[in-house]
């Protein structure tokens, strides 16, 4: 958003306002047309990566702000190159057509994606070459520098984005080249690049200072001051507008302090000066443009760059943590990544964790085997990270002279060449056992790798049997309630086969098919209406034999099978008496007395 949309906004905002200034600024500015101002806007709106690196590395800002500003300065190179060449070509034409504008819009994708493609190709070639350099370690750094610079030159040769090609080649090359080259080559590349970047920054600003003193200038107060003010206004408005839109989709919001640092860190540098230096003086006022560019560069680099560190301290902006990542953090990070991938599979939602897992599997299965030599191509990521940490810690201890105090967590096997490990014998399963295990897993495990339909309450279809299920649920709850109350108060043990629970189950499943026992005529009887479990009638409370104690149930057939009398209360005297009995059992009999007394 900042690199593409923000750069386009700055270009057209600056170009249109400067064109308005030229129209009212006097005779010296009246000959500067709209295309020239738009070209100048595309040059001056690009944030420079060299200046950003030089300033932000010193203030140790947190990773989020660093990658936002530095990433914008890297990725806006494609937009700057496209707009620069586009307006330069348009200025040479007598008349613009719709075809020219559409081709210019498409050229942005060609320049950006073309630069990335060139960088990926050179990165793969460099990684593949480093696989065969184990016998000649001296030339390993040379190959890294050669392929990186070739990517940049090839992209610039075809007017593609050279910085995008350089970024892509570095991203592709690093994980594979780092696994192939020796530690000495790695140290050489690291410190040589640091040294050469410092030398390049120094040479760029020396050339800038020499051009400022010796070069021809055309000073115009109106144009220079307007350029400086409009650059600051466009940067602030662009950051505020884009951050307001971005915060709607971010979990961690960008605070006003972060927005101020992003807007204040938009430094201009060598890219703007180089593009302005290459302008053709026949079509554009080159000297006036160079004077305004140098003024903006000096203000942003010296004024903003020197005051950003006190402002960071004053605003108490979060800084970068210098602590290194531990094995524990790496384990938990990988565990959470695998966990979120599994959750996305179960939910049927394919997010970035799912695609990250796919890319990691493809990289491990195919790419590593082709670009990494030896056993490190099959080494797990966690083990590789552990070996890398061991190597760093051991070398730091050796360099500091603490070889005798190496802790137990550091193994010297990574410093010395490791012997070849003997492969363990792993017993294999038979074909029958393997097929049986696969069958069990296939039938019992859920098939998660499927696209599931998302839930939407507006598209749900009403269940036609929902009322019937509700009625059935209410009846079951009432039966369960009656059973609990009966077990609490009617404590006379019943026969196991003719218990009230089994009888109710039979009555509920098929009331007409149940018949009471033939020898239960002399026992107390309870008549139950299946349609209404609350209407229970007590009958024949007599007992002939003291040893035969129990209660059986007699079914009263419902008057109409479809009658909806679930909630209809029964007003019969027997049911009222039973309800009073269940709610208030009255005085309890002594333990020596039976529950049912013999009639005298």
XYZ file of C-alpha atoms in Angstrom:
600
model
C 0.000 0.000 0.000
C 2.723 2.477 0.927
C 5.013 1.528 -1.963
C 2.469 1.486 -4.812
C -0.564 3.536 -3.772
C 1.474 5.950 -1.650
C 4.012 6.630 -4.416
C 1.252 7.170 -7.004
C -0.513 9.566 -4.645
C 2.686 11.564 -4.011
C 3.495 11.707 -7.733
C 0.154 13.048 -8.945
C -0.428 15.279 -5.914
C 2.993 16.934 -6.290
C 2.803 17.126 -10.082
C -0.632 18.755 -10.170
C 0.142 21.283 -7.406
C 3.507 22.212 -8.936
C 1.823 22.651 -12.316
C -0.616 25.080 -10.657
C 2.357 26.941 -9.109
C 4.010 27.163 -12.538
C 0.882 28.685 -14.042
C 0.803 31.502 -11.509
C 4.535 31.732 -10.724
C 5.679 34.100 -13.412
C 7.298 33.934 -16.859
C 10.203 31.734 -15.758
C 7.873 28.853 -14.826
C 5.173 29.234 -17.460
C 6.983 27.024 -19.978
C 7.019 23.986 -17.579
C 4.092 21.873 -18.741
C 2.066 19.214 -16.876
C 4.107 16.220 -18.084
C 7.337 17.807 -16.883
C 5.851 18.432 -13.443
C 4.494 14.891 -13.270
C 7.948 13.563 -14.209
C 9.508 15.689 -11.462
C 6.860 14.419 -9.021
C 7.729 10.795 -9.857
C 11.431 11.515 -9.229
C 11.036 13.362 -5.926
C 8.314 11.142 -4.406
C 10.423 7.961 -4.163
C 11.740 7.133 -0.668
C 15.418 6.172 -0.896
C 16.534 2.833 0.645
C 20.134 3.947 1.174
C 19.132 6.960 3.250
C 16.561 4.955 5.203
C 19.113 2.245 6.005
C 21.735 4.789 7.055
C 19.335 6.469 9.512
C 17.175 3.605 10.794
C 20.110 1.296 11.541
C 21.402 3.875 14.005
C 18.184 4.510 15.944
C 17.358 0.763 16.356
C 13.650 1.200 15.698
C 11.327 -1.791 16.149
C 10.950 -4.345 13.362
C 7.445 -3.288 12.304
C 8.324 0.340 11.576
C 11.671 -0.620 10.067
C 10.174 -3.050 7.578
C 7.333 -0.644 6.720
C 9.632 2.253 5.789
C 12.490 0.161 4.393
C 10.099 -2.147 2.491
C 8.377 0.884 0.987
C 11.720 2.290 -0.147
C 12.642 -1.013 -1.820
C 9.341 -1.828 -3.512
C 8.550 1.657 -4.793
C 11.486 1.371 -7.191
C 9.236 -0.391 -9.706
C 6.668 2.426 -9.585
C 9.374 5.094 -9.851
C 11.076 3.448 -12.840
C 7.764 2.972 -14.675
C 6.563 6.520 -14.099
C 9.957 8.014 -14.946
C 10.269 6.219 -18.313
C 6.555 6.684 -19.005
C 6.530 10.467 -18.629
C 9.861 10.713 -20.421
C 8.377 8.911 -23.443
C 5.153 10.929 -23.277
C 7.102 14.204 -23.337
C 8.665 13.254 -26.694
C 5.232 12.542 -28.275
C 3.190 15.187 -30.021
C -0.169 13.740 -29.008
C -1.240 11.148 -26.432
C -3.808 8.451 -27.212
C -5.754 6.024 -25.064
C -3.559 3.197 -26.348
C -0.441 4.912 -25.000
C -2.032 5.348 -21.574
C -3.195 1.696 -21.398
C 0.244 0.459 -22.471
C 1.814 2.635 -19.800
C -0.494 1.088 -17.182
C 0.454 -2.432 -18.297
C 4.151 -1.561 -18.287
C 4.015 -1.284 -14.493
C 3.246 -4.999 -14.167
C 5.864 -5.867 -16.782
C 8.577 -3.866 -14.992
C 7.763 -5.144 -11.494
C 7.113 -8.805 -12.338
C 9.899 -8.847 -14.939
C 12.430 -7.663 -12.369
C 11.260 -10.320 -9.895
C 11.504 -13.024 -12.582
C 15.063 -12.034 -13.516
C 16.072 -12.083 -9.858
C 14.508 -15.520 -9.250
C 16.319 -16.990 -12.282
C 19.726 -15.716 -11.159
C 19.007 -16.784 -7.581
C 18.270 -20.374 -8.637
C 21.396 -20.453 -10.832
C 23.514 -19.130 -7.964
C 22.103 -21.681 -5.490
C 22.636 -24.531 -7.958
C 26.225 -23.419 -8.616
C 27.045 -23.283 -4.896
C 26.131 -26.946 -4.617
C 29.321 -27.967 -6.474
C 31.831 -25.626 -4.782
C 32.731 -27.862 -1.834
C 36.245 -28.498 -3.242
C 37.012 -24.840 -4.129
C 35.779 -22.763 -1.187
C 37.753 -19.702 -2.266
C 35.443 -18.778 -5.144
C 32.167 -19.153 -3.198
C 31.886 -15.439 -2.281
C 32.737 -14.534 -5.864
C 29.756 -16.462 -7.214
C 27.393 -14.760 -4.780
C 28.560 -11.262 -5.790
C 28.623 -12.166 -9.475
C 25.078 -13.512 -9.728
C 23.632 -10.696 -7.616
C 25.228 -7.995 -9.756
C 24.307 -9.836 -12.956
C 20.662 -9.838 -11.848
C 20.763 -6.069 -11.353
C 22.504 -5.375 -14.682
C 20.214 -7.710 -16.656
C 17.109 -6.026 -15.261
C 18.402 -2.531 -15.972
C 19.398 -3.590 -19.484
C 15.742 -4.255 -20.363
C 14.433 -1.222 -18.384
C 13.082 -3.462 -15.646
C 13.318 -2.822 -11.923
C 16.911 -3.526 -10.891
C 16.218 -3.256 -7.162
C 13.331 -5.750 -7.425
C 15.649 -8.153 -9.262
C 18.312 -7.739 -6.575
C 15.789 -8.371 -3.786
C 14.381 -11.471 -5.501
C 17.809 -12.966 -6.156
C 18.850 -12.442 -2.539
C 15.647 -13.956 -1.147
C 15.929 -17.048 -3.352
C 19.674 -17.476 -2.904
C 20.070 -17.103 0.838
C 18.563 -20.336 2.338
C 20.258 -22.635 -0.180
C 23.613 -20.860 -0.572
C 23.920 -20.499 3.203
C 23.499 -24.266 3.580
C 26.087 -25.058 0.895
C 28.967 -22.665 1.539
C 31.479 -22.931 4.361
C 31.493 -20.778 7.447
C 34.564 -18.842 6.276
C 32.821 -17.961 3.005
C 29.725 -16.907 4.939
C 31.793 -14.582 7.145
C 33.567 -13.166 4.089
C 30.296 -12.375 2.303
C 28.753 -10.843 5.404
C 31.558 -8.421 6.263
C 32.454 -7.601 2.675
C 28.865 -6.531 1.962
C 28.788 -4.427 5.116
C 32.044 -2.761 4.149
C 31.021 -2.203 0.534
C 27.621 -0.764 1.499
C 29.347 1.792 3.732
C 31.764 2.679 0.932
C 28.881 3.052 -1.547
C 26.920 5.319 0.774
C 29.993 7.483 1.274
C 30.693 7.707 -2.473
C 27.064 8.590 -3.244
C 26.985 11.487 -0.791
C 30.451 12.633 -1.886
C 29.206 12.762 -5.470
C 26.103 14.571 -4.267
C 28.182 17.174 -2.467
C 30.511 17.674 -5.451
C 27.520 18.151 -7.767
C 26.052 20.648 -5.329
C 29.181 22.785 -5.326
C 30.371 22.422 -8.947
C 27.213 21.722 -10.958
C 25.128 24.362 -12.773
C 22.059 25.450 -10.827
C 18.953 27.433 -11.602
C 17.577 28.702 -8.324
C 13.909 29.628 -8.240
C 12.609 30.444 -4.798
C 8.973 29.812 -5.659
C 9.540 26.410 -7.212
C 12.073 25.164 -4.608
C 10.078 26.218 -1.531
C 6.824 24.932 -3.039
C 8.472 21.573 -3.772
C 9.718 21.228 -0.192
C 6.390 22.172 1.408
C 4.290 20.018 -0.934
C 6.585 17.017 -0.344
C 5.964 17.207 3.410
C 2.203 17.749 3.003
C 1.820 14.899 0.494
C 3.792 12.526 2.745
C 1.719 13.311 5.833
C -1.637 13.092 4.038
C -0.671 9.872 2.260
C 0.457 8.149 5.475
C -2.630 9.245 7.433
C -5.060 8.189 4.702
C -3.436 4.833 3.987
C -3.004 4.007 7.690
C -6.682 4.760 8.363
C -7.582 2.260 5.649
C -4.951 -0.325 6.667
C -5.929 -0.322 10.367
C -9.357 -1.670 9.463
C -7.746 -4.956 8.423
C -4.846 -5.177 10.892
C -4.920 -6.956 14.237
C -2.033 -4.857 15.604
C -3.028 -1.286 14.788
C -0.565 1.423 13.813
C -0.621 4.032 16.582
C -0.312 7.802 15.991
C 3.321 7.586 17.114
C 4.010 4.935 14.481
C 2.304 7.044 11.820
C 4.435 10.041 12.768
C 7.662 8.014 12.492
C 6.578 6.587 9.101
C 5.757 10.055 7.768
C 8.899 11.597 9.258
C 11.108 8.766 7.957
C 10.342 9.353 4.280
C 13.882 10.327 3.303
C 14.990 11.141 -0.254
C 18.454 10.279 -1.491
C 20.573 8.953 -4.316
C 17.764 7.536 -6.509
C 16.104 10.928 -6.900
C 19.430 12.625 -7.596
C 20.512 9.999 -10.167
C 17.215 10.130 -12.068
C 17.313 13.921 -12.114
C 20.942 13.907 -13.277
C 20.033 11.671 -16.260
C 17.294 13.989 -17.559
C 17.559 15.437 -21.049
C 17.925 19.221 -20.867
C 16.240 19.639 -24.281
C 12.807 18.550 -23.038
C 12.970 19.471 -19.328
C 14.432 22.280 -17.172
C 17.151 19.980 -15.839
C 19.081 22.554 -13.798
C 16.022 23.804 -11.898
C 14.887 20.236 -11.223
C 18.356 19.260 -9.917
C 18.441 22.291 -7.613
C 15.037 21.469 -6.130
C 15.992 17.749 -5.771
C 19.247 18.548 -3.957
C 17.392 20.927 -1.613
C 14.823 18.286 -0.706
C 17.553 15.644 -0.208
C 19.558 17.894 2.084
C 16.489 18.828 4.141
C 15.224 15.254 4.570
C 18.627 13.639 5.203
C 20.179 16.257 7.453
C 17.193 17.903 9.187
C 14.806 14.945 9.443
C 17.553 12.312 9.672
C 19.361 14.130 12.509
C 16.220 14.901 14.512
C 14.431 11.550 14.181
C 16.484 9.900 16.942
C 15.654 12.540 19.623
C 12.021 12.369 18.537
C 12.004 8.576 18.941
C 13.436 8.992 22.450
C 10.958 11.775 23.266
C 7.886 9.854 22.042
C 9.101 6.607 23.695
C 8.629 4.600 20.516
C 9.208 0.868 20.966
C 12.725 -0.154 19.953
C 14.161 -3.356 18.567
C 14.876 -6.137 21.036
C 18.454 -7.295 20.828
C 17.822 -10.722 22.402
C 18.424 -13.677 20.133
C 15.791 -16.275 19.415
C 16.071 -19.385 21.569
C 15.361 -23.017 20.801
C 12.302 -22.873 23.044
C 10.826 -19.985 21.044
C 11.578 -21.753 17.775
C 9.850 -24.949 18.974
C 6.748 -23.092 20.126
C 6.621 -21.002 16.943
C 6.704 -24.113 14.764
C 4.181 -25.826 17.027
C 1.735 -22.929 16.707
C 2.227 -22.847 12.923
C 1.385 -26.562 12.668
C -1.556 -26.127 15.046
C -3.047 -23.251 13.057
C -2.540 -25.208 9.827
C -4.500 -28.121 11.286
C -7.271 -25.825 12.524
C -7.577 -24.291 9.047
C -7.815 -27.780 7.527
C -10.547 -28.841 9.958
C -12.518 -25.634 9.379
C -12.150 -25.911 5.610
C -10.666 -22.401 5.432
C -7.477 -22.139 3.393
C -5.534 -19.255 4.909
C -1.897 -18.232 4.731
C -0.898 -20.999 7.170
C -2.258 -23.592 4.752
C -0.364 -22.157 1.774
C 2.767 -21.721 3.869
C 2.594 -25.394 4.783
C 2.132 -26.286 1.110
C 5.181 -24.244 0.076
C 7.291 -25.733 2.863
C 6.360 -29.254 1.795
C 7.154 -28.497 -1.857
C 10.447 -26.891 -0.861
C 11.445 -29.846 1.309
C 10.362 -32.492 -1.183
C 11.729 -31.116 -4.439
C 13.681 -27.833 -4.248
C 16.056 -28.676 -1.385
C 17.093 -31.948 -2.993
C 18.128 -30.102 -6.154
C 19.793 -27.015 -4.655
C 21.358 -28.263 -1.403
C 24.214 -30.755 -1.413
C 24.707 -33.647 0.984
C 22.682 -34.678 3.996
C 21.595 -31.137 4.853
C 18.934 -31.320 2.127
C 16.922 -33.764 4.290
C 17.728 -32.159 7.645
C 14.657 -30.959 9.609
C 14.268 -27.235 10.032
C 14.480 -27.335 13.823
C 17.708 -29.362 13.767
C 19.195 -26.970 11.222
C 18.290 -24.008 13.438
C 19.855 -25.752 16.452
C 23.084 -26.442 14.557
C 23.188 -22.827 13.407
C 22.782 -21.555 16.974
C 25.445 -23.969 18.222
C 27.865 -22.767 15.582
C 27.330 -19.093 16.422
C 27.651 -19.622 20.157
C 30.761 -21.782 19.828
C 32.511 -19.301 17.529
C 31.675 -16.406 19.845
C 33.179 -18.317 22.760
C 36.284 -19.223 20.757
C 36.798 -15.622 19.623
C 36.397 -14.324 23.174
C 38.959 -16.819 24.509
C 36.491 -18.847 26.580
C 37.088 -22.270 25.074
C 37.436 -23.886 28.473
C 34.067 -22.522 29.624
C 31.918 -23.863 26.826
C 28.595 -24.964 28.341
C 27.122 -28.383 27.884
C 24.499 -27.083 25.469
C 27.215 -26.298 22.908
C 28.481 -29.246 20.968
C 31.838 -29.051 19.245
C 30.673 -31.535 16.621
C 29.534 -28.651 14.403
C 32.948 -27.028 14.509
C 34.789 -30.221 13.626
C 33.703 -32.391 10.705
C 31.103 -34.875 11.853
C 31.584 -38.574 11.122
C 29.055 -40.328 8.981
C 26.203 -41.693 11.001
C 25.349 -45.383 10.773
C 21.832 -45.893 9.522
C 19.579 -47.718 11.946
C 17.653 -50.767 10.894
C 13.950 -49.937 10.911
C 11.637 -52.971 10.823
C 9.158 -52.868 7.995
C 5.525 -53.887 8.173
C 4.079 -56.581 6.032
C 1.757 -55.706 3.192
C -1.256 -57.190 4.984
C -0.625 -55.204 8.171
C 0.001 -52.019 6.213
C -3.207 -52.420 4.237
C -5.134 -53.133 7.421
C -3.786 -49.987 9.110
C -4.604 -47.910 6.043
C -8.140 -49.273 5.983
C -8.672 -48.434 9.653
C -7.330 -44.904 9.187
C -9.313 -44.388 5.989
C -12.590 -45.374 7.601
C -12.126 -43.638 10.977
C -10.238 -40.434 10.246
C -12.054 -37.365 9.057
C -11.294 -36.258 5.502
C -10.100 -32.729 6.298
C -8.595 -31.770 2.942
C -11.937 -30.802 1.503
C -13.579 -27.508 0.788
C -16.455 -27.250 3.256
C -19.469 -25.051 2.784
C -19.374 -21.969 4.932
C -22.114 -21.475 7.516
C -24.680 -18.787 6.834
C -27.799 -18.401 8.957
C -29.684 -16.760 6.100
C -29.422 -19.848 3.875
C -30.511 -22.437 6.453
C -33.560 -24.541 5.523
C -36.250 -24.940 8.180
C -36.671 -28.490 9.536
C -40.272 -29.709 8.966
C -39.985 -32.172 11.885
C -38.744 -29.586 14.362
C -42.112 -29.287 16.211
C -42.456 -33.060 16.466
C -38.940 -33.366 17.893
C -39.717 -30.630 20.432
C -42.856 -32.475 21.572
C -40.902 -35.710 21.881
C -38.216 -33.943 23.928
C -40.820 -32.478 26.282
C -42.385 -35.919 26.815
C -39.008 -37.464 27.600
C -38.243 -34.730 30.109
C -41.590 -35.261 31.865
C -41.080 -39.018 31.976
C -37.643 -38.515 33.487
C -39.128 -36.130 36.074
C -41.841 -38.655 37.054
C -39.209 -41.371 37.357
C -37.101 -39.269 39.722
C -40.065 -38.439 41.942
C -41.201 -42.076 42.002
C -37.740 -43.272 42.998
C -37.635 -40.726 45.830
C -40.994 -41.511 47.463
C -42.248 -44.916 46.259
C -39.345 -46.929 47.599
C -40.980 -50.366 47.312
C -38.589 -52.538 45.245
C -40.015 -53.861 42.011
C -39.205 -56.845 39.857
C -36.221 -56.221 37.596
C -37.927 -57.208 34.384
C -41.128 -55.272 35.225
C -39.520 -52.134 36.633
C -41.235 -48.777 35.956
C -38.397 -47.651 33.710
C -38.671 -50.684 31.424
C -42.438 -50.479 31.423
C -42.354 -46.825 30.425
C -39.868 -47.673 27.671
C -42.192 -50.332 26.339
C -45.195 -48.041 26.629
C -43.351 -45.226 24.831
C -42.159 -47.460 21.988
C -45.373 -49.489 21.409
C -48.173 -48.994 23.951
C -50.593 -51.552 22.364
C -48.104 -54.402 22.266
C -47.487 -54.497 26.032
C -49.549 -56.720 28.323
C -49.066 -57.110 32.083
C -47.966 -60.368 33.718
C -50.631 -62.993 34.195
C -49.717 -63.580 37.855
C -49.841 -59.929 38.871
C -53.559 -59.825 39.689
C -53.092 -59.609 43.421
C -50.480 -56.837 43.373
C -51.074 -53.086 43.579
C -51.781 -51.692 40.124
C -51.029 -48.265 38.591
C -52.854 -47.259 35.422
C -50.832 -44.950 33.093
C -52.162 -42.966 30.184
C -49.383 -43.026 27.486
C -50.475 -39.718 26.024
C -50.166 -37.951 29.392
C -47.616 -39.337 31.855
C -49.041 -37.163 34.653
C -52.466 -38.891 34.657
C -51.739 -41.906 36.860
C -54.531 -43.799 38.702
C -54.008 -45.981 41.787
C -55.992 -49.281 41.756
C -56.272 -52.374 43.955
C -53.899 -51.426 46.746
C -54.099 -54.883 48.334
C -51.528 -57.410 49.334
C -52.251 -61.083 49.868
C -48.792 -62.394 50.513
C -46.277 -60.570 52.699
C -43.339 -61.960 50.749
C -44.584 -60.761 47.357
C -44.181 -56.995 47.355
C -44.145 -54.867 44.228
C -45.970 -52.472 41.935
C -46.973 -53.239 38.376
C -48.427 -50.956 35.726
C -51.615 -51.380 33.758
C -52.019 -49.520 30.496
C -55.029 -47.408 29.756
C -55.324 -47.091 25.996
C -55.537 -43.520 24.746
C -58.910 -42.353 23.498
C -57.484 -41.003 20.240
C -53.932 -41.698 18.935
C -53.439 -38.259 17.416
C -54.857 -36.163 20.220
C -52.621 -33.322 21.193
C -53.175 -33.503 24.951
C -49.588 -33.457 26.111
C -50.084 -30.439 28.266
C -53.745 -31.091 29.236
C -53.923 -31.489 33.061
C -56.049 -34.251 34.535
C -58.670 -33.224 37.110
C -59.628 -36.704 38.305
C -59.648 -37.320 42.078
C -57.168 -40.177 41.790
C -54.617 -38.047 39.927
C -54.997 -35.230 42.455
C -54.490 -37.709 45.258
C -51.355 -39.082 43.572
C -49.934 -35.589 43.055
C -50.452 -34.776 46.731
C -48.850 -38.098 47.605
C -45.824 -37.389 45.445
C -45.390 -33.853 46.730
C -46.002 -34.658 50.442
C -45.489 -38.292 51.435
C -46.728 -37.602 54.981
C -45.413 -39.221 58.119
C -42.819 -41.873 57.522
C -43.524 -45.409 58.829
C -41.185 -47.055 61.245
C -38.544 -49.399 59.924
C -40.213 -52.455 61.472
C -43.569 -51.743 59.787
C -44.111 -52.723 56.124
C -44.967 -50.118 53.544
C -48.442 -51.645 52.862
C -50.387 -52.721 55.973
C -52.464 -55.875 56.058
C -56.196 -55.299 56.218
C -57.708 -56.401 59.517
